[in-house]
Amino acid sequence: MTGPSIGTPLARVDGRLKVTGGARYASEFDRPGQAYAVMIGATVGLGDIIRIDDAAVRRLPGVLAVISHLNAPRLAYQPHKSGIDPAAGERLHVLQDDQVRFFGQPVAVVVAETLDQAEHAAPVLEIEYQPRPPLIDIDGATLVVPDAARNSAGRIAADKARGDADRALSEAAGTVDVTYWMARENHNPMEPHATVAAWTGDRLTLWSKSQFVVNEAAEIAAIFGLAAEQVQVICPFIGGAFGTTLRTWPHVTLAAIAARVAGRPVKLALTRRQMFYATGHRPRTVQRVALGADADGRLTSLIHEGTAESSRYEQYVEGLTSVSSLLYSCANVRTRYRLAPVDSGTPTYMRGPGEASGVYALECAMDELAVALGLDPIALRLRNEPVIDEGAGRPFSSRSLRQCYALGAERFGWSRRDPRPRSMRDGRLLIGWGMAAATYPANQGKASARVGLLADGSAEVEAAASDMGPGTYTSMTQVAADALGLPPDRVRFSLGRSDFPPTPPHGGSMTMASVGSAIHAAARMARDRAIVAGTPIEAEGHAERNGEVARSFSMHAFGAVFAEVAVDPDLAIVRVRRVVGAYAAGRIVNPRLATSQCTGGMVGGIGMALMERTVLDPRDGRPVNAHMADYLVPVNLDIGSLEALFVDEADPHLNALGVKGLGEIALVGTAPAVANAVFHATGKRVRDLPIRIETLLES
Ligand code: MOS
């Protein structure tokens, strides 16, 4: 008999496979007779394709097919929307017309015997465009009200108000009324997007990087006019994703088209540069936050108006201003959310989608208010800690933010902070300490799982799912082990196949709550049957959030993030020396994995604060820094000490496991903590992420 596995720091069950190269990623699958495809993107930002000449390409060695809208199969493109697709608008139809909607849009594909031959041939294809001037700058866009009523998340309202925030602002004793900008960010996981497509008659198998294999199979089936069962998606490992493989992007369809036209299996991998075009991005945002408070620092007014870019053909919607209705107690709150459609590919979920951007603005504004009122930033927040979710009018299922402040502050040494800007130094370096609150919804989706108990006393567990790095293989093994009463080494968990029991997207921090609950249910069922039967057993379990509970409670994870920066006073170089994050996210299934999740999220937040920024050429929307030399992400030397702490939180309302999810909240809060630390160090308030040397020097 063993003790419970949940709560123990079990090492990754797939760790050995990963470090020995045994884990296979999408582009490492090879099929007999496989050919190679290279995607070709538009070199104008908007316009018509008026001529394509493939004669020269077709004469090149090894070339098997050159496919564009002129000769691509006409695809069914049956309606298909899953919970992650924009409610309004329609996905790009790949190679179905002569229209270029954004720079880099896939307009052709070259298939050859070898990758070298395909790469050699692709640039030889002659494509002539009739360009039109695209709209790139979000300032020039005509704002639209997001179609929130039809958004699957349901919680995202374009406009929300309680009380009279504008009037309360004009009467407040202390106010802050400021605007924050955030740059576009592109996901840059180590593993590029890739798909290997193989047809057998009218059945299609895709070895494809995906955080949502069930949906990728269903969507590709809809695009090709097939039944969902005719498409199988396989993805056992993901080398990081952060949201960029939640949707099924054009290259997946392109790989399937290429394989059909070439009559052979085809491998298509995107280059790093191509990952900046049509695989989503975190939208640029402009946010006004106005806060009013009485002399004691009690919020009397909160106004949060956010605008985010979207594409012309779809409305990508996220919870940009949602946090402002629930993070603080305030009688007068008004939020407004608008989209700025530009000639670009559609943005998508990127770690902490919506909340990360919204919390940045709100939490920097709270810091500014603390300075204006002469209050400690934590004291200001504690003074405005609500009893219930005032926006939803419901109690929280649990909210341990006070404990996060206390735990994080204690560990960080916050009480030793001198509040005066430019007052703390280390030699000639300016030292800054900043903090911010964090929150993210505790999501749970409908999920299923299968558990088989074998005659030798071991168990096999299956769920579609994905593991983009958080350690899903490991944590689910722990959940199954405990529910079955087995040690974890007697449990084998498999994931990443669309024919396994269906699960929701591996995103929105909902995998533990959703898949974990389904595995828990299936394992309990299998164990109960085994006690009766004594023979091999198979059980399929299902779990989803209890609707009554969901209507009764507001469910969110919370956190408090503390950052120390050192700033060179002459060169304005900012180094993040340490970050301490204290999180309350329900039960922690595996503290080792949870720590890894959170420190990884902090790295993403440091990137957001100081480095990550996709620069678009205003003439054609070309991402000019679409490579790792100029799109900066933090590397080891950019990162100091990172510490993640967890508040014990037992929440009986959430689900059978009592988990809230950790992936997103791990990033939320870091960027504002760093930005507030930069202000504390320098006395300069930069309201434009990433904070760059040149902005700090000129401000
Ligand atoms: Mo994460 S943006 O929910 O993959």
XYZ file of C-alpha atoms and ligand atoms in Angstrom:
703
model
C 0.000 0.000 0.000
C 1.252 3.460 -0.842
C 0.257 6.901 0.351
C -1.606 9.266 -1.938
C 0.276 10.404 -5.008
C -1.586 13.711 -5.367
C 0.358 16.384 -3.565
C 3.722 14.691 -4.051
C 6.478 16.089 -6.306
C 6.494 13.097 -8.656
C 9.127 13.566 -11.378
C 7.826 13.755 -14.945
C 6.863 10.276 -16.082
C 7.902 11.276 -19.627
C 11.070 13.029 -18.488
C 13.426 10.258 -19.568
C 11.791 10.019 -22.994
C 12.178 13.752 -23.468
C 15.802 14.067 -22.442
C 16.862 10.992 -24.401
C 15.137 12.133 -27.592
C 12.564 9.349 -27.411
C 9.612 11.703 -27.349
C 8.409 12.277 -30.904
C 7.100 15.655 -31.966
C 4.894 16.274 -35.010
C 7.661 16.907 -37.545
C 9.545 13.815 -36.368
C 6.925 11.436 -37.703
C 7.826 9.974 -41.067
C 5.613 7.987 -43.437
C 6.757 5.679 -46.225
C 7.030 7.580 -49.512
C 6.660 10.896 -47.760
C 7.142 14.132 -49.697
C 7.854 17.616 -48.341
C 5.817 20.784 -48.645
C 6.934 24.377 -48.331
C 4.312 27.028 -47.716
C 4.469 30.288 -49.647
C 3.106 33.448 -48.056
C 1.835 36.624 -49.700
C 4.375 39.415 -50.018
C 1.788 42.170 -49.981
C -0.425 43.230 -47.104
C -3.692 43.401 -49.032
C -4.768 42.899 -52.618
C -5.468 40.443 -55.425
C -3.301 37.741 -56.907
C -3.359 38.557 -60.610
C -0.901 36.045 -62.053
C 0.888 32.880 -61.021
C 3.497 31.301 -63.299
C 4.676 27.900 -62.108
C 6.368 26.723 -65.324
C 9.909 27.300 -64.065
C 9.192 25.683 -60.700
C 7.719 22.562 -62.245
C 10.938 21.972 -64.228
C 13.055 21.915 -61.065
C 14.371 18.579 -59.765
C 12.103 16.680 -57.433
C 9.105 18.980 -57.705
C 5.876 16.998 -57.455
C 3.201 19.658 -57.220
C 2.692 23.393 -57.201
C -0.658 24.265 -55.698
C -2.410 27.624 -55.525
C -6.001 28.845 -55.764
C -5.732 28.239 -59.524
C -5.537 24.470 -59.173
C -6.275 23.579 -55.540
C -9.210 21.262 -54.885
C -12.399 23.152 -54.091
C -12.988 22.355 -50.435
C -16.328 21.993 -48.680
C -15.564 24.379 -45.812
C -18.657 23.268 -43.981
C -19.580 25.442 -41.014
C -17.515 24.577 -37.989
C -17.154 26.390 -34.708
C -15.796 25.015 -31.514
C -15.580 26.930 -28.266
C -12.198 28.328 -29.212
C -13.171 29.743 -32.609
C -14.233 33.370 -32.888
C -18.015 33.550 -32.653
C -18.176 36.251 -35.315
C -16.589 35.940 -38.729
C -15.321 33.056 -40.797
C -11.966 31.328 -40.885
C -9.597 31.825 -43.760
C -10.379 29.489 -46.659
C -7.037 28.148 -47.775
C -6.183 28.471 -51.511
C -9.833 29.019 -52.421
C -9.655 32.509 -53.968
C -7.326 35.217 -55.260
C -7.704 37.515 -52.266
C -4.797 38.481 -50.035
C -6.037 39.615 -46.644
C -2.728 40.010 -44.804
C 1.018 39.802 -45.290
C 2.253 36.235 -45.146
C -1.151 34.680 -45.826
C -0.560 31.254 -47.408
C -1.145 31.597 -51.144
C 0.647 28.558 -52.540
C 2.484 25.394 -51.604
C 5.288 23.558 -53.374
C 5.666 19.809 -52.863
C 8.899 17.976 -53.672
C 10.691 14.692 -53.049
C 12.996 16.219 -50.451
C 12.838 19.216 -48.161
C 15.884 20.724 -49.866
C 14.210 20.469 -53.264
C 10.993 22.022 -51.963
C 12.879 24.863 -50.281
C 14.909 25.445 -53.429
C 11.816 25.485 -55.628
C 9.451 27.620 -53.535
C 11.094 31.028 -54.150
C 11.128 30.358 -57.905
C 7.334 30.509 -58.102
C 6.286 33.758 -59.766
C 3.309 35.442 -58.160
C 2.100 38.867 -59.226
C -0.169 40.932 -57.030
C -2.352 43.972 -57.448
C -1.740 45.426 -54.006
C -3.981 47.803 -52.116
C -2.859 49.832 -49.082
C -3.639 47.793 -45.971
C -4.769 49.221 -42.661
C -2.076 48.319 -40.148
C -2.169 50.935 -37.411
C -4.932 50.270 -34.884
C -5.332 54.019 -34.394
C -6.756 54.231 -37.887
C -9.281 51.431 -37.416
C -13.016 51.871 -37.106
C -13.785 50.320 -33.751
C -16.410 47.620 -33.542
C -18.374 46.268 -30.625
C -17.375 42.634 -30.155
C -20.157 40.195 -30.791
C -20.102 39.228 -27.149
C -23.570 37.757 -27.029
C -22.388 34.935 -29.240
C -19.048 34.433 -27.596
C -18.750 30.920 -26.276
C -17.031 32.063 -23.111
C -20.192 33.944 -22.225
C -18.426 35.960 -19.584
C -16.998 38.502 -21.980
C -19.202 41.557 -22.118
C -18.404 44.479 -24.405
C -19.834 46.940 -21.909
C -20.506 46.481 -18.252
C -21.411 48.994 -15.585
C -22.539 49.352 -12.020
C -23.178 52.700 -10.340
C -22.000 55.874 -12.085
C -18.265 55.627 -12.537
C -17.810 58.839 -14.533
C -19.565 60.956 -11.979
C -17.773 59.266 -9.084
C -14.465 59.933 -10.806
C -15.176 63.649 -11.037
C -15.952 63.725 -7.308
C -13.064 61.564 -6.089
C -10.436 62.846 -3.649
C -7.620 61.124 -5.500
C -7.604 60.090 -9.139
C -5.493 58.461 -11.804
C -6.560 58.614 -15.450
C -3.996 57.089 -17.773
C -3.560 55.064 -20.971
C -1.418 51.963 -21.434
C -0.168 50.362 -24.641
C 0.914 46.805 -25.187
C 2.723 45.546 -28.272
C 1.680 42.585 -30.365
C 3.381 39.415 -29.147
C 3.960 36.231 -31.087
C 4.159 32.840 -29.430
C 7.622 31.420 -29.870
C 7.596 27.876 -28.540
C 10.717 25.858 -29.225
C 8.783 23.460 -31.453
C 7.520 25.056 -34.669
C 4.119 24.133 -36.043
C 4.219 21.031 -38.189
C 1.833 18.545 -39.750
C 2.425 15.230 -41.468
C -0.635 14.337 -43.565
C -1.388 10.904 -45.004
C -4.506 9.839 -46.904
C -5.698 6.243 -47.111
C -8.592 6.431 -49.539
C -10.954 8.970 -48.006
C -9.458 8.660 -44.546
C -6.911 11.175 -43.382
C -4.351 10.855 -40.611
C -2.566 13.935 -39.329
C 0.460 13.850 -37.061
C 0.093 17.450 -36.091
C 1.113 19.823 -33.340
C -2.180 20.549 -31.611
C -3.536 21.544 -28.212
C -6.968 20.332 -29.283
C -6.735 17.122 -31.313
C -10.469 16.394 -31.127
C -11.289 19.732 -32.659
C -8.520 19.598 -35.244
C -9.954 16.322 -36.531
C -13.490 17.731 -36.562
C -12.475 20.956 -38.253
C -10.358 19.358 -40.959
C -13.234 16.932 -41.587
C -15.598 19.897 -42.009
C -13.170 21.641 -44.344
C -12.854 18.562 -46.567
C -16.496 17.544 -46.285
C -15.727 14.348 -44.399
C -17.267 12.758 -41.333
C -15.313 13.491 -38.165
C -14.347 9.804 -37.813
C -12.587 9.920 -41.182
C -9.899 12.189 -39.769
C -7.503 11.115 -37.054
C -5.153 13.563 -35.341
C -2.178 12.273 -33.376
C -0.027 14.456 -31.142
C 1.741 12.690 -28.283
C 4.142 15.539 -27.475
C 4.194 19.304 -27.795
C 7.332 21.396 -27.481
C 5.588 24.397 -25.937
C 2.622 26.198 -27.449
C 1.161 28.831 -25.098
C -2.088 28.903 -27.073
C -0.801 29.026 -30.633
C -1.997 25.492 -31.460
C -5.460 25.740 -29.946
C -6.940 26.665 -33.331
C -6.342 24.763 -36.549
C -4.343 27.177 -38.683
C -4.075 27.188 -42.510
C -0.913 25.081 -42.697
C -2.788 22.023 -41.414
C -5.278 22.269 -44.277
C -2.402 22.978 -46.636
C -0.603 19.784 -45.609
C -3.771 17.776 -46.224
C -4.304 19.451 -49.622
C -0.686 18.796 -50.562
C -0.909 15.132 -49.613
C -4.097 14.697 -51.604
C -2.727 16.418 -54.714
C 0.672 14.696 -54.547
C -0.960 11.350 -53.817
C 1.602 10.713 -51.081
C 2.081 11.486 -47.413
C 3.390 15.027 -47.002
C 5.279 16.733 -44.215
C 4.866 20.467 -43.774
C 6.766 22.339 -41.061
C 6.648 26.092 -40.644
C 9.810 28.109 -40.418
C 10.310 30.386 -37.457
C 9.530 33.338 -39.721
C 6.292 31.760 -40.926
C 5.133 31.426 -37.322
C 4.691 35.217 -37.298
C 2.087 35.190 -40.094
C -0.902 32.894 -39.755
C -0.700 31.144 -36.404
C -2.185 33.859 -34.217
C -0.637 36.380 -31.871
C -1.464 38.284 -28.711
C -3.317 41.375 -29.923
C -1.939 44.860 -29.519
C -3.988 46.751 -26.933
C -4.642 50.316 -25.855
C -6.262 50.654 -22.460
C -7.491 53.616 -20.486
C -7.816 53.052 -16.760
C -9.282 55.760 -14.567
C -9.430 55.238 -10.830
C -10.982 57.423 -8.179
C -10.595 56.961 -4.448
C -11.553 58.682 -1.235
C -8.894 60.063 1.088
C -8.555 56.687 2.815
C -7.825 54.919 -0.441
C -11.232 53.293 -0.904
C -12.041 53.020 -4.578
C -15.065 55.085 -5.561
C -14.666 54.808 -9.331
C -13.100 52.353 -11.728
C -13.214 52.885 -15.482
C -11.462 50.461 -17.814
C -11.725 50.993 -21.555
C -9.733 48.592 -23.703
C -9.247 48.281 -27.431
C -7.576 45.266 -28.989
C -6.674 44.557 -32.585
C -8.487 41.868 -34.514
C -8.532 40.838 -38.150
C -10.991 42.036 -40.788
C -12.491 38.604 -41.248
C -12.912 37.367 -37.667
C -13.507 38.845 -34.237
C -11.024 37.447 -31.784
C -12.446 38.182 -28.324
C -10.805 37.763 -24.918
C -11.470 38.948 -21.379
C -9.487 42.166 -21.640
C -11.554 44.212 -19.208
C -13.223 41.359 -17.278
C -10.818 41.593 -14.347
C -11.898 45.118 -13.532
C -15.363 44.018 -12.478
C -14.167 41.521 -9.897
C -10.700 42.295 -8.584
C -11.679 45.153 -6.260
C -14.624 46.358 -4.281
C -16.001 49.485 -5.902
C -19.563 50.792 -6.174
C -19.029 52.557 -9.502
C -17.423 50.519 -12.259
C -17.617 50.914 -16.002
C -15.803 48.713 -18.500
C -15.810 49.009 -22.265
C -14.200 46.634 -24.735
C -13.786 47.309 -28.446
C -12.024 45.687 -31.353
C -9.882 47.417 -33.954
C -10.049 45.330 -37.154
C -6.868 45.632 -39.205
C -5.497 43.831 -42.263
C -3.832 41.053 -40.338
C -4.256 37.425 -39.513
C -6.619 36.834 -36.610
C -5.095 37.128 -33.133
C -5.470 34.215 -30.756
C -5.072 33.033 -27.206
C -1.622 33.577 -25.778
C -0.900 32.573 -22.216
C -3.210 34.411 -19.834
C -5.247 35.643 -22.825
C -7.156 38.829 -21.983
C -6.464 38.815 -18.274
C -2.695 39.196 -18.735
C -3.244 42.374 -20.767
C -6.094 43.718 -18.644
C -4.360 43.060 -15.340
C -1.271 44.833 -16.671
C -3.239 48.065 -17.113
C -5.332 47.772 -13.954
C -2.431 46.821 -11.704
C -0.143 49.554 -12.994
C -2.961 52.052 -12.470
C -3.397 50.768 -8.901
C 0.319 51.367 -8.382
C -0.059 54.896 -9.712
C -2.999 55.468 -7.374
C -0.980 54.189 -4.409
C 1.741 56.711 -5.269
C -0.821 59.506 -5.681
C -2.380 58.730 -2.289
C 0.908 58.038 -0.512
C -0.215 54.494 0.333
C 1.653 51.228 0.276
C 0.533 49.258 -2.810
C -0.494 46.234 -0.731
C -2.315 48.394 1.820
C -4.269 50.029 -1.016
C -5.265 46.637 -2.373
C -6.235 45.248 1.028
C -8.405 48.278 1.617
C -10.350 47.380 -1.516
C -10.548 43.628 -1.111
C -14.158 42.634 -1.881
C -16.305 40.177 0.050
C -18.079 38.885 -3.070
C -17.603 39.160 -6.843
C -19.418 42.470 -7.137
C -19.520 42.299 -10.929
C -21.264 38.938 -10.989
C -23.182 39.494 -7.757
C -22.076 36.088 -6.473
C -19.754 34.897 -3.736
C -16.384 33.518 -4.741
C -16.095 29.749 -4.392
C -12.846 30.686 -2.642
C -10.605 33.720 -2.784
C -7.315 33.626 -0.923
C -5.758 36.799 -2.281
C -5.065 38.208 1.193
C -3.060 35.089 1.954
C -1.176 35.521 -1.333
C -0.229 39.090 -0.408
C 0.936 37.977 3.035
C 2.894 34.953 1.854
C 4.508 36.725 -1.099
C 5.338 39.883 0.832
C 6.899 37.900 3.651
C 9.061 35.843 1.321
C 10.050 38.855 -0.762
C 10.843 41.044 2.249
C 8.398 43.746 1.161
C 8.402 45.402 4.614
C 11.988 46.541 3.939
C 10.886 48.550 0.895
C 11.522 52.280 0.969
C 8.513 53.631 -0.940
C 10.336 56.628 -2.407
C 11.268 56.192 -6.067
C 15.031 56.102 -6.754
C 15.666 55.579 -3.042
C 17.004 52.018 -3.132
C 20.401 51.331 -4.639
C 23.021 48.669 -5.071
C 26.225 50.524 -5.821
C 25.447 52.702 -8.829
C 22.420 50.616 -9.841
C 18.904 51.752 -9.048
C 16.851 49.071 -7.337
C 13.091 48.895 -7.709
C 10.529 46.739 -5.957
C 7.090 46.407 -7.463
C 4.090 44.175 -6.997
C 0.774 43.334 -8.628
C -2.259 41.158 -8.062
C -3.238 38.430 -10.500
C -6.406 36.554 -11.292
C -7.689 34.116 -13.894
C -10.979 32.235 -14.150
C -11.053 28.650 -12.880
C -12.418 27.083 -16.048
C -13.685 23.562 -16.470
C -14.942 21.919 -19.661
C -16.765 18.711 -20.415
C -14.329 15.805 -20.601
C -14.249 12.037 -20.832
C -11.615 9.419 -20.046
C -11.227 5.659 -20.225
C -9.607 3.481 -17.611
C -8.688 -0.135 -18.154
C -7.668 -2.361 -15.266
C -5.517 -5.220 -16.482
C -5.175 -8.700 -15.042
C -1.657 -7.924 -13.770
C -3.057 -5.190 -11.548
C -1.826 -2.297 -13.632
C -3.999 0.328 -15.275
C -4.185 1.962 -18.664
C -5.776 5.385 -18.908
C -6.708 7.253 -22.073
C -8.041 10.706 -22.861
C -7.658 12.815 -26.021
C -6.019 15.708 -24.172
C -2.575 17.199 -24.850
C 0.528 17.987 -22.848
C 2.217 21.146 -24.088
C 4.657 21.087 -21.188
C 2.794 21.512 -17.887
C 3.219 17.819 -17.096
C -0.214 16.476 -17.982
C 1.175 12.947 -18.441
C 2.455 13.046 -14.891
C -0.359 14.810 -13.054
C -3.024 12.622 -14.683
C -1.055 9.547 -13.706
C -1.197 10.769 -10.120
C -4.938 11.404 -10.275
C -5.599 7.945 -11.712
C -3.242 6.256 -9.240
C -5.002 7.745 -6.240
C -8.497 7.030 -7.499
C -7.505 3.426 -8.236
C -5.467 2.931 -5.092
C -2.392 2.058 -7.149
C 1.150 3.393 -7.038
C 1.783 5.740 -9.998
C 4.264 3.362 -11.634
C 1.379 0.915 -12.157
C -0.533 3.464 -14.238
C 0.110 4.195 -17.896
C -1.596 7.311 -19.234
C -1.871 7.945 -22.973
C -3.039 11.161 -24.614
C -2.934 13.086 -27.873
C -5.243 11.071 -30.129
C -8.538 12.326 -31.468
C -10.074 8.835 -31.199
C -9.510 8.762 -27.445
C -12.367 9.958 -25.209
C -12.964 13.651 -25.990
C -11.600 16.462 -23.859
C -11.813 20.250 -24.057
C -9.006 22.430 -25.425
C -5.676 22.106 -23.639
C -5.809 25.768 -22.757
C -7.518 28.265 -20.522
C -5.916 26.469 -17.559
C -8.704 23.917 -17.648
C -6.907 20.626 -18.281
C -6.433 19.611 -14.654
C -10.011 20.473 -13.692
C -11.546 18.924 -16.826
C -9.456 15.901 -17.800
C -8.430 15.265 -14.205
C -12.058 15.123 -13.096
C -12.959 12.740 -15.933
C -10.052 10.441 -15.110
C -11.014 10.561 -11.459
C -14.583 9.552 -12.365
C -13.489 6.777 -14.726
C -10.972 5.401 -12.256
C -13.475 5.358 -9.407
C -15.921 3.506 -11.630
C -13.292 0.986 -12.700
C -12.215 0.391 -9.125
C -15.776 -0.162 -7.939
C -16.415 -2.639 -10.744
C -13.155 -4.464 -10.062
C -14.111 -5.033 -6.483
C -17.192 -6.872 -7.742
C -15.802 -8.534 -10.862
C -12.219 -9.450 -10.147
C -11.473 -9.593 -13.893
C -10.079 -7.048 -16.363
C -12.299 -3.990 -16.333
C -12.884 -1.073 -18.594
C -14.740 2.045 -17.571
C -15.370 5.344 -19.268
C -15.948 8.342 -17.028
C -17.251 11.812 -17.764
C -17.119 15.045 -15.862
C -18.298 18.572 -16.350
C -18.952 21.530 -14.118
C -22.090 21.355 -12.071
C -24.306 24.057 -13.578
C -25.997 24.888 -10.303
C -22.653 25.411 -8.592
C -21.399 27.472 -11.536
C -24.422 29.751 -11.275
C -23.972 30.129 -7.528
C -20.282 30.949 -7.340
C -17.628 33.018 -9.050
C -14.601 30.795 -9.546
C -11.153 32.278 -9.989
C -7.554 31.646 -9.096
C -5.673 34.518 -7.495
C -2.077 35.485 -7.027
C 0.316 38.193 -5.899
C 3.535 38.808 -7.785
C 6.577 40.687 -6.476
C 9.525 41.767 -8.612
C 12.924 43.311 -8.014
C 14.684 45.108 -10.838
C 18.104 46.699 -11.096
C 18.355 49.589 -13.546
C 21.563 51.077 -14.855
C 21.032 54.838 -14.336
C 23.093 55.815 -17.383
C 22.241 53.094 -19.883
C 18.644 52.364 -18.737
C 19.278 48.631 -18.963
C 16.722 46.817 -16.800
C 17.515 43.484 -15.193
C 14.944 41.490 -13.276
C 16.841 40.145 -10.300
C 14.073 38.169 -8.674
C 10.398 37.423 -8.824
C 8.304 35.913 -6.060
C 4.797 34.789 -6.940
C 2.285 33.525 -4.390
C -0.685 31.718 -5.900
C -3.983 30.376 -4.640
C -5.266 27.944 -7.225
C -7.062 25.315 -5.201
C -5.385 22.002 -4.627
C -1.879 21.579 -6.028
C -1.634 18.124 -7.575
C 2.136 18.133 -8.020
C 4.184 20.911 -6.381
C 7.208 20.249 -8.585
C 5.223 20.613 -11.809
C 3.264 23.540 -10.387
C 6.478 25.366 -9.540
C 7.784 24.706 -13.031
C 4.516 26.018 -14.527
C 4.695 29.192 -12.491
C 8.358 29.991 -13.008
C 7.820 29.424 -16.739
C 4.898 31.831 -16.647
C 7.062 34.411 -14.884
C 9.604 34.155 -17.692
C 6.789 34.860 -20.165
C 5.736 37.825 -18.037
C 9.278 39.203 -17.982
C 9.310 38.895 -21.772
C 6.044 40.812 -21.922
C 7.371 43.516 -19.614
C 10.758 44.107 -21.194
C 11.282 42.320 -24.503
C 8.541 40.796 -26.602
C 7.233 42.997 -29.399
C 6.282 42.194 -32.963
C 7.003 45.230 -35.117
C 4.850 45.656 -38.235
C 5.935 47.600 -41.303
C 3.242 50.289 -41.606
C 3.319 49.987 -45.412
C 2.365 46.341 -45.738
C 1.984 44.807 -42.294
C 5.091 42.707 -42.693
C 6.398 41.611 -39.292
C 9.893 43.059 -39.648
C 11.409 41.185 -36.717
C 10.018 37.743 -37.520
C 13.041 35.853 -36.258
C 14.739 35.091 -32.973
C 17.525 37.632 -33.483
C 15.185 40.608 -33.319
C 12.059 39.236 -31.643
C 13.467 39.099 -28.149
C 12.478 36.482 -25.614
C 14.179 36.083 -22.260
C 17.101 33.693 -22.133
C 18.829 32.307 -19.067
C 20.988 35.393 -18.586
C 17.867 37.590 -18.488
C 16.375 35.668 -15.593
C 17.408 35.933 -11.981
C 15.800 34.094 -9.091
C 12.217 32.909 -9.565
C 10.139 31.555 -6.710
C 6.604 30.244 -6.758
C 4.682 29.728 -3.528
C 1.282 28.155 -3.095
C -1.385 29.033 -0.592
C -3.212 26.031 0.839
C -6.690 26.357 -0.501
C -9.449 23.784 -0.059
C -12.370 24.741 -2.306
C -15.254 22.240 -2.134
C -17.262 23.832 -4.964
C -14.923 23.478 -7.918
C -14.770 19.806 -8.891
C -13.935 16.398 -7.453
C -10.241 17.279 -7.270
C -10.612 20.795 -5.887
C -8.312 22.250 -8.560
C -8.484 25.651 -10.258
C -5.733 25.447 -12.851
C -2.391 27.216 -12.958
C -1.171 27.750 -16.514
C -2.473 31.241 -17.162
C -2.293 32.830 -13.732
C 1.392 31.953 -13.744
C 1.941 34.698 -16.323
C -0.733 37.185 -15.243
C 0.630 39.783 -12.820
C 4.298 39.472 -13.676
C 4.473 42.261 -16.263
C 2.779 44.883 -14.051
C 4.937 43.850 -11.063
C 8.043 44.429 -13.216
C 6.676 47.678 -14.674
C 5.861 48.954 -11.187
C 9.351 47.980 -10.049
C 10.859 49.936 -12.945
C 8.907 53.000 -11.815
C 10.058 52.498 -8.241
C 13.656 52.217 -9.385
C 13.674 55.133 -11.790
C 10.773 57.437 -10.948
C 9.767 57.192 -14.605
C 6.379 55.753 -15.488
C 6.537 54.024 -18.847
C 3.035 53.021 -19.963
C 4.061 51.155 -23.053
C 5.081 47.476 -23.041
C 7.661 46.265 -23.551
C 9.587 48.851 -21.538
C 12.619 49.493 -23.698
C 15.882 51.269 -23.147
C 14.996 54.022 -25.606
C 11.648 54.764 -23.954
C 13.210 54.868 -20.512
C 15.940 57.206 -21.726
C 13.569 59.632 -23.409
C 10.741 59.690 -20.876
Mo -3.295 28.773 -23.165
S -3.405 30.622 -24.054
O -4.921 28.778 -22.733
O -2.918 27.675 -24.391
